[in-house]
Amino acid sequence: MNWTAWALLLAVIPFGAPRYFAASGWRWPLSQTLTSALLVALLSAAGILAAIGNHLPGSSTVPGELAVIASVAAATLGGGPVTEAVFRLAAFKRGCEEPSTAEVAESAPLRGGMWIGLLERAAIASTLWVGWPEGLAIVLAVKGLGRFSELKQHAAAEQFILGTFVSVLWACAAVGVGLLIGS
C-alpha cells in the first residue's frame, strides 16, 4: 500500500514541474485550476493510502531515502501551482468572471515569487526532514526581512501572507506524507 502512496507522491512532480517551463513558451495542456486540484488530490490520496497502509498487517514500507527525495521534490515543485490557484481565488470577486493569468500577474506587486517559493519549499522540507523544525522559522524570517520594504503596500502584504501560508502548508504536508510513507 505504501508503494502506491509513494507512486502518487511521485506523480505530483510531473504535474507541478511544467509551470516552471512556461517562460520558455511551453504550455501545459491542463488548466491551472484543474492542475492545482489534481495536485491536492494526489497528495491527499498519497497521505490517506500511506496512513492506511501503515496499519495493515504485512504492508511493506518504502525505503526512507526514496520517501525523502519524493517528498522534497513534491514539496518544491507542487506548491507553485497550488499557491497560484489560491492567488486566483483571492483575486476572484463575487459576480465577476475569473481573472485571466495576465490580470493576476499584473495585480501581483511582489516579483520573483516563483523562484523564492521554490527555494522556500525546498528549504522547509529539508529542515523538517533533518529534524530541525527551527529552520522553518529561519526561512520565514529571512523571507520576511528580504521583502520588508515592499510589505508596506497592502496588496503586497496580502500576497506575501497568502503565498507564504500556502507554500509552507504544502511543504509541511508533502513532508508529512513522506514520513507516513517511509515509516
Short mmCIF file of N, CA and C in Angstrom, two decimals:
data_model
loop_
_atom_site.label_atom_id
_atom_site.label_comp_id
_atom_site.label_asym_id
_atom_site.label_seq_id
_atom_site.Cartn_x
_atom_site.Cartn_y
_atom_site.Cartn_z
N MET A 1 0.83 -1.20 0.00
CA MET A 1 0.00 0.00 0.00
C MET A 1 0.87 1.26 0.00
N ASN A 2 1.99 1.22 0.74
CA ASN A 2 2.85 2.39 0.78
C ASN A 2 3.55 2.64 -0.55
N TRP A 3 3.76 1.59 -1.33
CA TRP A 3 4.37 1.79 -2.64
C TRP A 3 3.40 2.54 -3.55
N THR A 4 2.11 2.27 -3.42
CA THR A 4 1.11 3.01 -4.19
C THR A 4 1.08 4.46 -3.74
N ALA A 5 1.15 4.69 -2.44
CA ALA A 5 1.20 6.06 -1.92
C ALA A 5 2.45 6.78 -2.43
N TRP A 6 3.57 6.07 -2.46
CA TRP A 6 4.81 6.65 -2.97
C TRP A 6 4.67 7.02 -4.44
N ALA A 7 4.03 6.16 -5.22
CA ALA A 7 3.81 6.45 -6.65
C ALA A 7 2.93 7.68 -6.82
N LEU A 8 1.91 7.82 -5.99
CA LEU A 8 1.06 9.02 -6.05
C LEU A 8 1.84 10.27 -5.67
N LEU A 9 2.69 10.16 -4.66
CA LEU A 9 3.53 11.30 -4.28
C LEU A 9 4.48 11.66 -5.43
N LEU A 10 5.04 10.67 -6.08
CA LEU A 10 5.90 10.93 -7.24
C LEU A 10 5.13 11.58 -8.38
N ALA A 11 3.84 11.25 -8.52
CA ALA A 11 3.03 11.82 -9.60
C ALA A 11 2.83 13.32 -9.43
N VAL A 12 3.01 13.83 -8.23
CA VAL A 12 2.90 15.28 -8.01
C VAL A 12 3.98 16.01 -8.80
N ILE A 13 5.14 15.41 -8.93
CA ILE A 13 6.30 16.09 -9.54
C ILE A 13 6.03 16.47 -10.99
N PRO A 14 5.62 15.54 -11.87
CA PRO A 14 5.40 15.96 -13.26
C PRO A 14 4.21 16.90 -13.44
N PHE A 15 3.24 16.87 -12.54
CA PHE A 15 2.12 17.80 -12.67
C PHE A 15 2.46 19.18 -12.11
N GLY A 16 3.44 19.26 -11.23
CA GLY A 16 3.84 20.55 -10.68
C GLY A 16 4.95 21.22 -11.46
N ALA A 17 5.82 20.44 -12.06
CA ALA A 17 7.01 20.98 -12.73
C ALA A 17 6.74 21.83 -13.97
N PRO A 18 5.76 21.49 -14.83
CA PRO A 18 5.61 22.25 -16.08
C PRO A 18 5.38 23.75 -15.89
N ARG A 19 4.87 24.15 -14.77
CA ARG A 19 4.64 25.57 -14.51
C ARG A 19 5.93 26.36 -14.65
N TYR A 20 7.03 25.77 -14.31
CA TYR A 20 8.31 26.46 -14.31
C TYR A 20 8.94 26.56 -15.70
N PHE A 21 8.34 25.87 -16.67
CA PHE A 21 8.83 25.94 -18.05
C PHE A 21 8.02 26.91 -18.90
N ALA A 22 7.02 27.56 -18.31
CA ALA A 22 6.14 28.45 -19.06
C ALA A 22 6.91 29.62 -19.67
N ALA A 23 7.98 30.07 -19.02
CA ALA A 23 8.76 31.19 -19.54
C ALA A 23 9.39 30.86 -20.88
N SER A 24 9.62 29.58 -21.15
CA SER A 24 10.23 29.19 -22.42
C SER A 24 9.18 29.05 -23.53
N GLY A 25 7.92 29.32 -23.22
CA GLY A 25 6.86 29.26 -24.21
C GLY A 25 6.12 27.94 -24.23
N TRP A 26 6.58 26.96 -23.45
CA TRP A 26 5.90 25.68 -23.40
C TRP A 26 4.63 25.81 -22.58
N ARG A 27 3.52 25.31 -23.06
CA ARG A 27 2.24 25.44 -22.36
C ARG A 27 1.77 24.08 -21.86
N TRP A 28 1.31 24.04 -20.63
CA TRP A 28 0.75 22.83 -20.03
C TRP A 28 -0.68 22.69 -20.53
N PRO A 29 -1.07 21.50 -20.98
CA PRO A 29 -2.40 21.36 -21.60
C PRO A 29 -3.57 21.48 -20.62
N LEU A 30 -3.36 21.26 -19.33
CA LEU A 30 -4.45 21.35 -18.36
C LEU A 30 -4.57 22.77 -17.84
N SER A 31 -5.77 23.16 -17.47
CA SER A 31 -5.95 24.49 -16.89
C SER A 31 -5.26 24.55 -15.53
N GLN A 32 -4.96 25.75 -15.11
CA GLN A 32 -4.27 25.93 -13.84
C GLN A 32 -5.12 25.44 -12.68
N THR A 33 -6.41 25.68 -12.73
CA THR A 33 -7.30 25.25 -11.66
C THR A 33 -7.36 23.72 -11.59
N LEU A 34 -7.48 23.09 -12.76
CA LEU A 34 -7.52 21.62 -12.80
C LEU A 34 -6.21 21.02 -12.32
N THR A 35 -5.10 21.61 -12.72
CA THR A 35 -3.79 21.13 -12.29
C THR A 35 -3.66 21.23 -10.77
N SER A 36 -4.08 22.35 -10.19
CA SER A 36 -3.99 22.53 -8.74
C SER A 36 -4.87 21.54 -8.01
N ALA A 37 -6.08 21.33 -8.51
CA ALA A 37 -6.98 20.36 -7.89
C ALA A 37 -6.39 18.95 -7.97
N LEU A 38 -5.78 18.63 -9.09
CA LEU A 38 -5.14 17.33 -9.26
C LEU A 38 -3.98 17.15 -8.29
N LEU A 39 -3.17 18.20 -8.12
CA LEU A 39 -2.04 18.12 -7.18
C LEU A 39 -2.53 17.89 -5.75
N VAL A 40 -3.55 18.61 -5.34
CA VAL A 40 -4.09 18.44 -3.99
C VAL A 40 -4.67 17.04 -3.83
N ALA A 41 -5.36 16.55 -4.86
CA ALA A 41 -5.93 15.20 -4.80
C ALA A 41 -4.84 14.13 -4.72
N LEU A 42 -3.78 14.29 -5.51
CA LEU A 42 -2.68 13.31 -5.48
C LEU A 42 -2.00 13.27 -4.12
N LEU A 43 -1.70 14.45 -3.56
CA LEU A 43 -1.04 14.49 -2.26
C LEU A 43 -1.96 13.94 -1.16
N SER A 44 -3.24 14.28 -1.23
CA SER A 44 -4.20 13.78 -0.24
C SER A 44 -4.35 12.27 -0.33
N ALA A 45 -4.48 11.75 -1.54
CA ALA A 45 -4.62 10.30 -1.73
C ALA A 45 -3.37 9.57 -1.25
N ALA A 46 -2.20 10.13 -1.54
CA ALA A 46 -0.96 9.51 -1.07
C ALA A 46 -0.92 9.46 0.45
N GLY A 47 -1.32 10.54 1.10
CA GLY A 47 -1.34 10.57 2.56
C GLY A 47 -2.32 9.58 3.14
N ILE A 48 -3.50 9.50 2.56
CA ILE A 48 -4.52 8.57 3.06
C ILE A 48 -4.06 7.12 2.88
N LEU A 49 -3.55 6.79 1.69
CA LEU A 49 -3.07 5.42 1.45
C LEU A 49 -1.90 5.07 2.36
N ALA A 50 -1.01 6.03 2.59
CA ALA A 50 0.13 5.76 3.47
C ALA A 50 -0.34 5.53 4.90
N ALA A 51 -1.29 6.33 5.36
CA ALA A 51 -1.80 6.17 6.72
C ALA A 51 -2.52 4.83 6.88
N ILE A 52 -3.29 4.44 5.89
CA ILE A 52 -4.00 3.15 5.94
C ILE A 52 -2.98 2.01 5.85
N GLY A 53 -2.01 2.15 4.95
CA GLY A 53 -1.02 1.10 4.74
C GLY A 53 -0.17 0.83 5.96
N ASN A 54 0.06 1.84 6.77
CA ASN A 54 0.87 1.65 7.97
C ASN A 54 0.16 0.79 9.02
N HIS A 55 -1.16 0.65 8.90
CA HIS A 55 -1.92 -0.12 9.89
C HIS A 55 -2.33 -1.49 9.39
N LEU A 56 -1.98 -1.82 8.15
CA LEU A 56 -2.32 -3.13 7.61
C LEU A 56 -1.20 -4.12 7.91
N PRO A 57 -1.56 -5.34 8.31
CA PRO A 57 -0.51 -6.34 8.55
C PRO A 57 0.17 -6.73 7.25
N GLY A 58 1.48 -6.86 7.33
CA GLY A 58 2.25 -7.30 6.18
C GLY A 58 2.49 -6.25 5.12
N SER A 59 2.17 -4.99 5.41
CA SER A 59 2.41 -3.96 4.40
C SER A 59 3.90 -3.62 4.37
N SER A 60 4.41 -3.44 3.18
CA SER A 60 5.84 -3.13 3.04
C SER A 60 6.03 -1.62 3.00
N THR A 61 7.13 -1.17 3.54
CA THR A 61 7.39 0.26 3.56
C THR A 61 8.40 0.62 2.48
N VAL A 62 8.32 1.84 2.07
CA VAL A 62 9.24 2.40 1.07
C VAL A 62 10.53 2.77 1.80
N PRO A 63 11.70 2.51 1.21
CA PRO A 63 12.95 2.94 1.86
C PRO A 63 12.91 4.45 2.16
N GLY A 64 13.41 4.82 3.33
CA GLY A 64 13.36 6.20 3.78
C GLY A 64 13.96 7.20 2.81
N GLU A 65 15.05 6.82 2.14
CA GLU A 65 15.70 7.73 1.20
C GLU A 65 14.77 8.08 0.05
N LEU A 66 14.00 7.11 -0.44
CA LEU A 66 13.07 7.37 -1.53
C LEU A 66 11.94 8.29 -1.07
N ALA A 67 11.48 8.08 0.15
CA ALA A 67 10.42 8.94 0.69
C ALA A 67 10.91 10.37 0.84
N VAL A 68 12.15 10.54 1.28
CA VAL A 68 12.72 11.88 1.44
C VAL A 68 12.81 12.58 0.10
N ILE A 69 13.40 11.91 -0.88
CA ILE A 69 13.59 12.52 -2.20
C ILE A 69 12.25 12.87 -2.84
N ALA A 70 11.31 11.94 -2.79
CA ALA A 70 10.00 12.19 -3.41
C ALA A 70 9.26 13.32 -2.71
N SER A 71 9.32 13.36 -1.38
CA SER A 71 8.55 14.40 -0.68
C SER A 71 9.18 15.78 -0.83
N VAL A 72 10.51 15.87 -0.86
CA VAL A 72 11.15 17.18 -1.07
C VAL A 72 10.86 17.67 -2.50
N ALA A 73 10.93 16.79 -3.47
CA ALA A 73 10.62 17.18 -4.85
C ALA A 73 9.16 17.58 -4.99
N ALA A 74 8.26 16.83 -4.38
CA ALA A 74 6.84 17.17 -4.44
C ALA A 74 6.55 18.48 -3.72
N ALA A 75 7.21 18.69 -2.60
CA ALA A 75 7.03 19.95 -1.86
C ALA A 75 7.51 21.12 -2.69
N THR A 76 8.67 20.97 -3.30
CA THR A 76 9.28 22.06 -4.05
C THR A 76 8.50 22.39 -5.31
N LEU A 77 8.17 21.40 -6.11
CA LEU A 77 7.56 21.64 -7.41
C LEU A 77 6.03 21.73 -7.37
N GLY A 78 5.40 21.02 -6.47
CA GLY A 78 3.94 21.00 -6.44
C GLY A 78 3.29 22.21 -5.81
N GLY A 79 4.02 22.94 -4.98
CA GLY A 79 3.42 24.06 -4.26
C GLY A 79 3.15 25.28 -5.10
N GLY A 80 3.89 25.48 -6.17
CA GLY A 80 3.72 26.67 -7.00
C GLY A 80 2.34 26.78 -7.63
N PRO A 81 1.88 25.75 -8.34
CA PRO A 81 0.55 25.83 -8.94
C PRO A 81 -0.57 25.98 -7.91
N VAL A 82 -0.41 25.34 -6.76
CA VAL A 82 -1.43 25.45 -5.72
C VAL A 82 -1.45 26.87 -5.16
N THR A 83 -0.28 27.45 -4.96
CA THR A 83 -0.19 28.83 -4.46
C THR A 83 -0.83 29.79 -5.45
N GLU A 84 -0.55 29.61 -6.74
CA GLU A 84 -1.15 30.47 -7.75
C GLU A 84 -2.66 30.32 -7.79
N ALA A 85 -3.16 29.10 -7.57
CA ALA A 85 -4.62 28.90 -7.54
C ALA A 85 -5.24 29.67 -6.38
N VAL A 86 -4.56 29.69 -5.25
CA VAL A 86 -5.08 30.46 -4.11
C VAL A 86 -5.05 31.95 -4.43
N PHE A 87 -4.00 32.42 -5.10
CA PHE A 87 -3.96 33.82 -5.53
C PHE A 87 -5.13 34.15 -6.45
N ARG A 88 -5.44 33.23 -7.37
CA ARG A 88 -6.56 33.45 -8.29
C ARG A 88 -7.88 33.48 -7.53
N LEU A 89 -8.04 32.61 -6.55
CA LEU A 89 -9.26 32.62 -5.74
C LEU A 89 -9.37 33.90 -4.93
N ALA A 90 -8.26 34.40 -4.42
CA ALA A 90 -8.28 35.63 -3.65
C ALA A 90 -8.60 36.83 -4.53
N ALA A 91 -8.19 36.80 -5.80
CA ALA A 91 -8.44 37.90 -6.72
C ALA A 91 -9.85 37.84 -7.30
N PHE A 92 -10.48 36.69 -7.21
CA PHE A 92 -11.80 36.49 -7.78
C PHE A 92 -12.84 37.25 -6.96
N LYS A 93 -13.63 38.05 -7.63
CA LYS A 93 -14.67 38.81 -6.94
C LYS A 93 -16.03 38.21 -7.27
N ARG A 94 -16.88 38.17 -6.28
CA ARG A 94 -18.21 37.59 -6.46
C ARG A 94 -18.95 38.30 -7.59
N GLY A 95 -19.54 37.51 -8.50
CA GLY A 95 -20.30 38.07 -9.60
C GLY A 95 -19.46 38.46 -10.80
N CYS A 96 -18.15 38.33 -10.71
CA CYS A 96 -17.26 38.68 -11.82
C CYS A 96 -16.72 37.40 -12.43
N GLU A 97 -16.19 37.56 -13.64
CA GLU A 97 -15.53 36.42 -14.26
C GLU A 97 -14.21 36.15 -13.57
N GLU A 98 -13.74 34.92 -13.69
CA GLU A 98 -12.44 34.59 -13.12
C GLU A 98 -11.37 35.39 -13.84
N PRO A 99 -10.43 36.01 -13.09
CA PRO A 99 -9.41 36.82 -13.75
C PRO A 99 -8.48 35.97 -14.60
N SER A 100 -8.00 36.55 -15.68
CA SER A 100 -7.06 35.83 -16.54
C SER A 100 -5.70 35.76 -15.84
N THR A 101 -4.83 34.91 -16.35
CA THR A 101 -3.48 34.80 -15.78
C THR A 101 -2.74 36.13 -15.89
N ALA A 102 -2.93 36.83 -17.00
CA ALA A 102 -2.27 38.13 -17.19
C ALA A 102 -2.77 39.15 -16.16
N GLU A 103 -4.08 39.15 -15.87
CA GLU A 103 -4.63 40.08 -14.88
C GLU A 103 -4.10 39.78 -13.49
N VAL A 104 -3.98 38.50 -13.16
CA VAL A 104 -3.45 38.13 -11.85
C VAL A 104 -1.99 38.54 -11.75
N ALA A 105 -1.21 38.33 -12.82
CA ALA A 105 0.21 38.70 -12.81
C ALA A 105 0.38 40.21 -12.68
N GLU A 106 -0.48 40.98 -13.36
CA GLU A 106 -0.38 42.44 -13.27
C GLU A 106 -0.70 42.95 -11.88
N SER A 107 -1.63 42.27 -11.19
CA SER A 107 -2.03 42.73 -9.86
C SER A 107 -1.06 42.26 -8.77
N ALA A 108 -0.07 41.44 -9.14
CA ALA A 108 0.87 40.91 -8.16
C ALA A 108 2.03 41.89 -7.97
N PRO A 109 2.08 42.56 -6.82
CA PRO A 109 3.12 43.55 -6.62
C PRO A 109 4.50 42.98 -6.30
N LEU A 110 4.57 41.75 -5.86
CA LEU A 110 5.86 41.15 -5.50
C LEU A 110 6.39 40.33 -6.67
N ARG A 111 7.57 40.64 -7.11
CA ARG A 111 8.20 39.94 -8.23
C ARG A 111 9.18 38.90 -7.69
N GLY A 112 9.46 37.90 -8.49
CA GLY A 112 10.40 36.86 -8.09
C GLY A 112 9.82 35.82 -7.17
N GLY A 113 8.52 35.86 -6.97
CA GLY A 113 7.88 34.95 -6.02
C GLY A 113 7.97 33.49 -6.41
N MET A 114 7.96 33.20 -7.71
CA MET A 114 8.02 31.81 -8.14
C MET A 114 9.33 31.16 -7.68
N TRP A 115 10.44 31.85 -7.89
CA TRP A 115 11.74 31.29 -7.51
C TRP A 115 11.94 31.32 -6.00
N ILE A 116 11.46 32.36 -5.37
CA ILE A 116 11.55 32.40 -3.90
C ILE A 116 10.72 31.27 -3.31
N GLY A 117 9.54 31.02 -3.88
CA GLY A 117 8.69 29.93 -3.40
C GLY A 117 9.34 28.56 -3.56
N LEU A 118 10.00 28.35 -4.71
CA LEU A 118 10.72 27.08 -4.92
C LEU A 118 11.77 26.87 -3.83
N LEU A 119 12.57 27.89 -3.62
CA LEU A 119 13.64 27.78 -2.61
C LEU A 119 13.06 27.65 -1.20
N GLU A 120 12.00 28.39 -0.93
CA GLU A 120 11.37 28.34 0.39
C GLU A 120 10.85 26.93 0.69
N ARG A 121 10.12 26.34 -0.26
CA ARG A 121 9.58 25.00 -0.03
C ARG A 121 10.67 23.95 0.08
N ALA A 122 11.72 24.07 -0.73
CA ALA A 122 12.84 23.13 -0.64
C ALA A 122 13.53 23.25 0.71
N ALA A 123 13.74 24.48 1.18
CA ALA A 123 14.39 24.68 2.48
C ALA A 123 13.53 24.19 3.62
N ILE A 124 12.24 24.44 3.57
CA ILE A 124 11.34 23.99 4.64
C ILE A 124 11.29 22.47 4.68
N ALA A 125 11.10 21.84 3.53
CA ALA A 125 11.06 20.37 3.50
C ALA A 125 12.37 19.78 4.00
N SER A 126 13.47 20.37 3.60
CA SER A 126 14.78 19.85 4.03
C SER A 126 14.99 20.00 5.52
N THR A 127 14.64 21.16 6.07
CA THR A 127 14.84 21.35 7.52
C THR A 127 13.95 20.42 8.33
N LEU A 128 12.75 20.16 7.83
CA LEU A 128 11.87 19.24 8.56
C LEU A 128 12.41 17.81 8.49
N TRP A 129 12.95 17.41 7.34
CA TRP A 129 13.48 16.06 7.21
C TRP A 129 14.72 15.84 8.05
N VAL A 130 15.55 16.86 8.24
CA VAL A 130 16.75 16.66 9.06
C VAL A 130 16.46 16.82 10.54
N GLY A 131 15.19 17.02 10.89
CA GLY A 131 14.81 17.11 12.29
C GLY A 131 15.13 18.44 12.93
N TRP A 132 15.12 19.50 12.12
CA TRP A 132 15.41 20.83 12.62
C TRP A 132 14.25 21.77 12.28
N PRO A 133 13.12 21.64 12.98
CA PRO A 133 11.95 22.46 12.67
C PRO A 133 12.19 23.95 12.90
N GLU A 134 13.20 24.29 13.69
CA GLU A 134 13.53 25.70 13.90
C GLU A 134 13.97 26.36 12.59
N GLY A 135 14.46 25.55 11.65
CA GLY A 135 14.85 26.06 10.35
C GLY A 135 13.69 26.71 9.61
N LEU A 136 12.48 26.22 9.87
CA LEU A 136 11.30 26.82 9.27
C LEU A 136 11.18 28.29 9.69
N ALA A 137 11.42 28.58 10.96
CA ALA A 137 11.36 29.96 11.45
C ALA A 137 12.44 30.81 10.80
N ILE A 138 13.62 30.25 10.60
CA ILE A 138 14.71 31.00 9.98
C ILE A 138 14.38 31.30 8.52
N VAL A 139 13.85 30.33 7.80
CA VAL A 139 13.46 30.54 6.40
C VAL A 139 12.44 31.67 6.31
N LEU A 140 11.43 31.62 7.17
CA LEU A 140 10.39 32.65 7.14
C LEU A 140 10.93 34.02 7.56
N ALA A 141 11.84 34.04 8.51
CA ALA A 141 12.44 35.32 8.93
C ALA A 141 13.26 35.93 7.81
N VAL A 142 14.06 35.13 7.14
CA VAL A 142 14.86 35.64 6.02
C VAL A 142 13.94 36.14 4.90
N LYS A 143 12.89 35.40 4.62
CA LYS A 143 11.96 35.82 3.59
C LYS A 143 11.29 37.14 3.97
N GLY A 144 10.86 37.25 5.20
CA GLY A 144 10.22 38.49 5.66
C GLY A 144 11.16 39.68 5.63
N LEU A 145 12.41 39.47 6.04
CA LEU A 145 13.38 40.57 6.01
C LEU A 145 13.70 40.99 4.58
N GLY A 146 13.76 40.03 3.69
CA GLY A 146 14.05 40.34 2.30
C GLY A 146 12.94 41.13 1.62
N ARG A 147 11.72 40.96 2.08
CA ARG A 147 10.56 41.64 1.49
C ARG A 147 10.06 42.81 2.34
N PHE A 148 10.75 43.11 3.43
CA PHE A 148 10.25 44.08 4.41
C PHE A 148 9.83 45.41 3.79
N SER A 149 10.66 45.99 2.96
CA SER A 149 10.35 47.31 2.41
C SER A 149 9.14 47.27 1.47
N GLU A 150 8.90 46.13 0.83
CA GLU A 150 7.78 46.01 -0.09
C GLU A 150 6.45 45.74 0.62
N LEU A 151 6.51 45.31 1.87
CA LEU A 151 5.30 44.90 2.58
C LEU A 151 4.49 46.06 3.14
N LYS A 152 4.92 47.29 2.88
CA LYS A 152 4.15 48.45 3.32
C LYS A 152 2.92 48.65 2.45
N GLN A 153 2.93 48.10 1.26
CA GLN A 153 1.76 48.15 0.38
C GLN A 153 0.79 47.05 0.81
N HIS A 154 -0.49 47.40 0.88
CA HIS A 154 -1.50 46.43 1.33
C HIS A 154 -1.54 45.20 0.42
N ALA A 155 -1.53 45.42 -0.90
CA ALA A 155 -1.61 44.29 -1.83
C ALA A 155 -0.39 43.38 -1.71
N ALA A 156 0.78 43.98 -1.50
CA ALA A 156 2.00 43.19 -1.35
C ALA A 156 1.96 42.37 -0.06
N ALA A 157 1.49 42.97 1.01
CA ALA A 157 1.40 42.25 2.29
C ALA A 157 0.43 41.08 2.18
N GLU A 158 -0.70 41.31 1.52
CA GLU A 158 -1.68 40.24 1.35
C GLU A 158 -1.10 39.10 0.52
N GLN A 159 -0.44 39.44 -0.58
CA GLN A 159 0.17 38.43 -1.43
C GLN A 159 1.25 37.66 -0.66
N PHE A 160 2.04 38.36 0.11
CA PHE A 160 3.11 37.74 0.90
C PHE A 160 2.53 36.74 1.91
N ILE A 161 1.50 37.15 2.62
CA ILE A 161 0.90 36.28 3.65
C ILE A 161 0.24 35.06 3.01
N LEU A 162 -0.58 35.28 1.98
CA LEU A 162 -1.24 34.15 1.31
C LEU A 162 -0.22 33.18 0.72
N GLY A 163 0.74 33.72 -0.01
CA GLY A 163 1.74 32.88 -0.64
C GLY A 163 2.56 32.10 0.36
N THR A 164 2.94 32.76 1.44
CA THR A 164 3.75 32.09 2.46
C THR A 164 2.96 30.99 3.14
N PHE A 165 1.72 31.26 3.54
CA PHE A 165 0.91 30.24 4.21
C PHE A 165 0.70 29.02 3.32
N VAL A 166 0.31 29.25 2.08
CA VAL A 166 0.05 28.12 1.18
C VAL A 166 1.34 27.34 0.93
N SER A 167 2.42 28.05 0.69
CA SER A 167 3.69 27.42 0.40
C SER A 167 4.18 26.58 1.59
N VAL A 168 4.11 27.14 2.78
CA VAL A 168 4.56 26.42 3.98
C VAL A 168 3.66 25.22 4.26
N LEU A 169 2.35 25.40 4.15
CA LEU A 169 1.43 24.28 4.40
C LEU A 169 1.65 23.15 3.39
N TRP A 170 1.89 23.51 2.12
CA TRP A 170 2.13 22.49 1.10
C TRP A 170 3.42 21.72 1.42
N ALA A 171 4.48 22.44 1.75
CA ALA A 171 5.75 21.78 2.06
C ALA A 171 5.61 20.86 3.27
N CYS A 172 4.94 21.34 4.31
CA CYS A 172 4.74 20.52 5.51
C CYS A 172 3.89 19.28 5.19
N ALA A 173 2.87 19.45 4.37
CA ALA A 173 2.01 18.32 4.01
C ALA A 173 2.81 17.28 3.21
N ALA A 174 3.64 17.73 2.28
CA ALA A 174 4.45 16.80 1.50
C ALA A 174 5.42 16.03 2.38
N VAL A 175 6.03 16.71 3.34
CA VAL A 175 6.93 16.02 4.27
C VAL A 175 6.15 15.05 5.15
N GLY A 176 4.97 15.46 5.58
CA GLY A 176 4.13 14.56 6.39
C GLY A 176 3.77 13.29 5.64
N VAL A 177 3.42 13.43 4.38
CA VAL A 177 3.12 12.25 3.56
C VAL A 177 4.38 11.40 3.41
N GLY A 178 5.51 12.04 3.19
CA GLY A 178 6.77 11.29 3.09
C GLY A 178 7.10 10.53 4.36
N LEU A 179 6.84 11.17 5.51
CA LEU A 179 7.06 10.48 6.78
C LEU A 179 6.15 9.27 6.94
N LEU A 180 4.90 9.41 6.53
CA LEU A 180 3.97 8.28 6.60
C LEU A 180 4.42 7.15 5.67
N ILE A 181 4.87 7.51 4.49
CA ILE A 181 5.28 6.51 3.51
C ILE A 181 6.53 5.77 3.97
N GLY A 182 7.48 6.51 4.54
CA GLY A 182 8.74 5.90 4.93
C GLY A 182 8.73 5.21 6.28
N SER A 183 7.61 5.29 7.00
CA SER A 183 7.59 4.67 8.35
C SER A 183 6.91 3.33 8.36
#
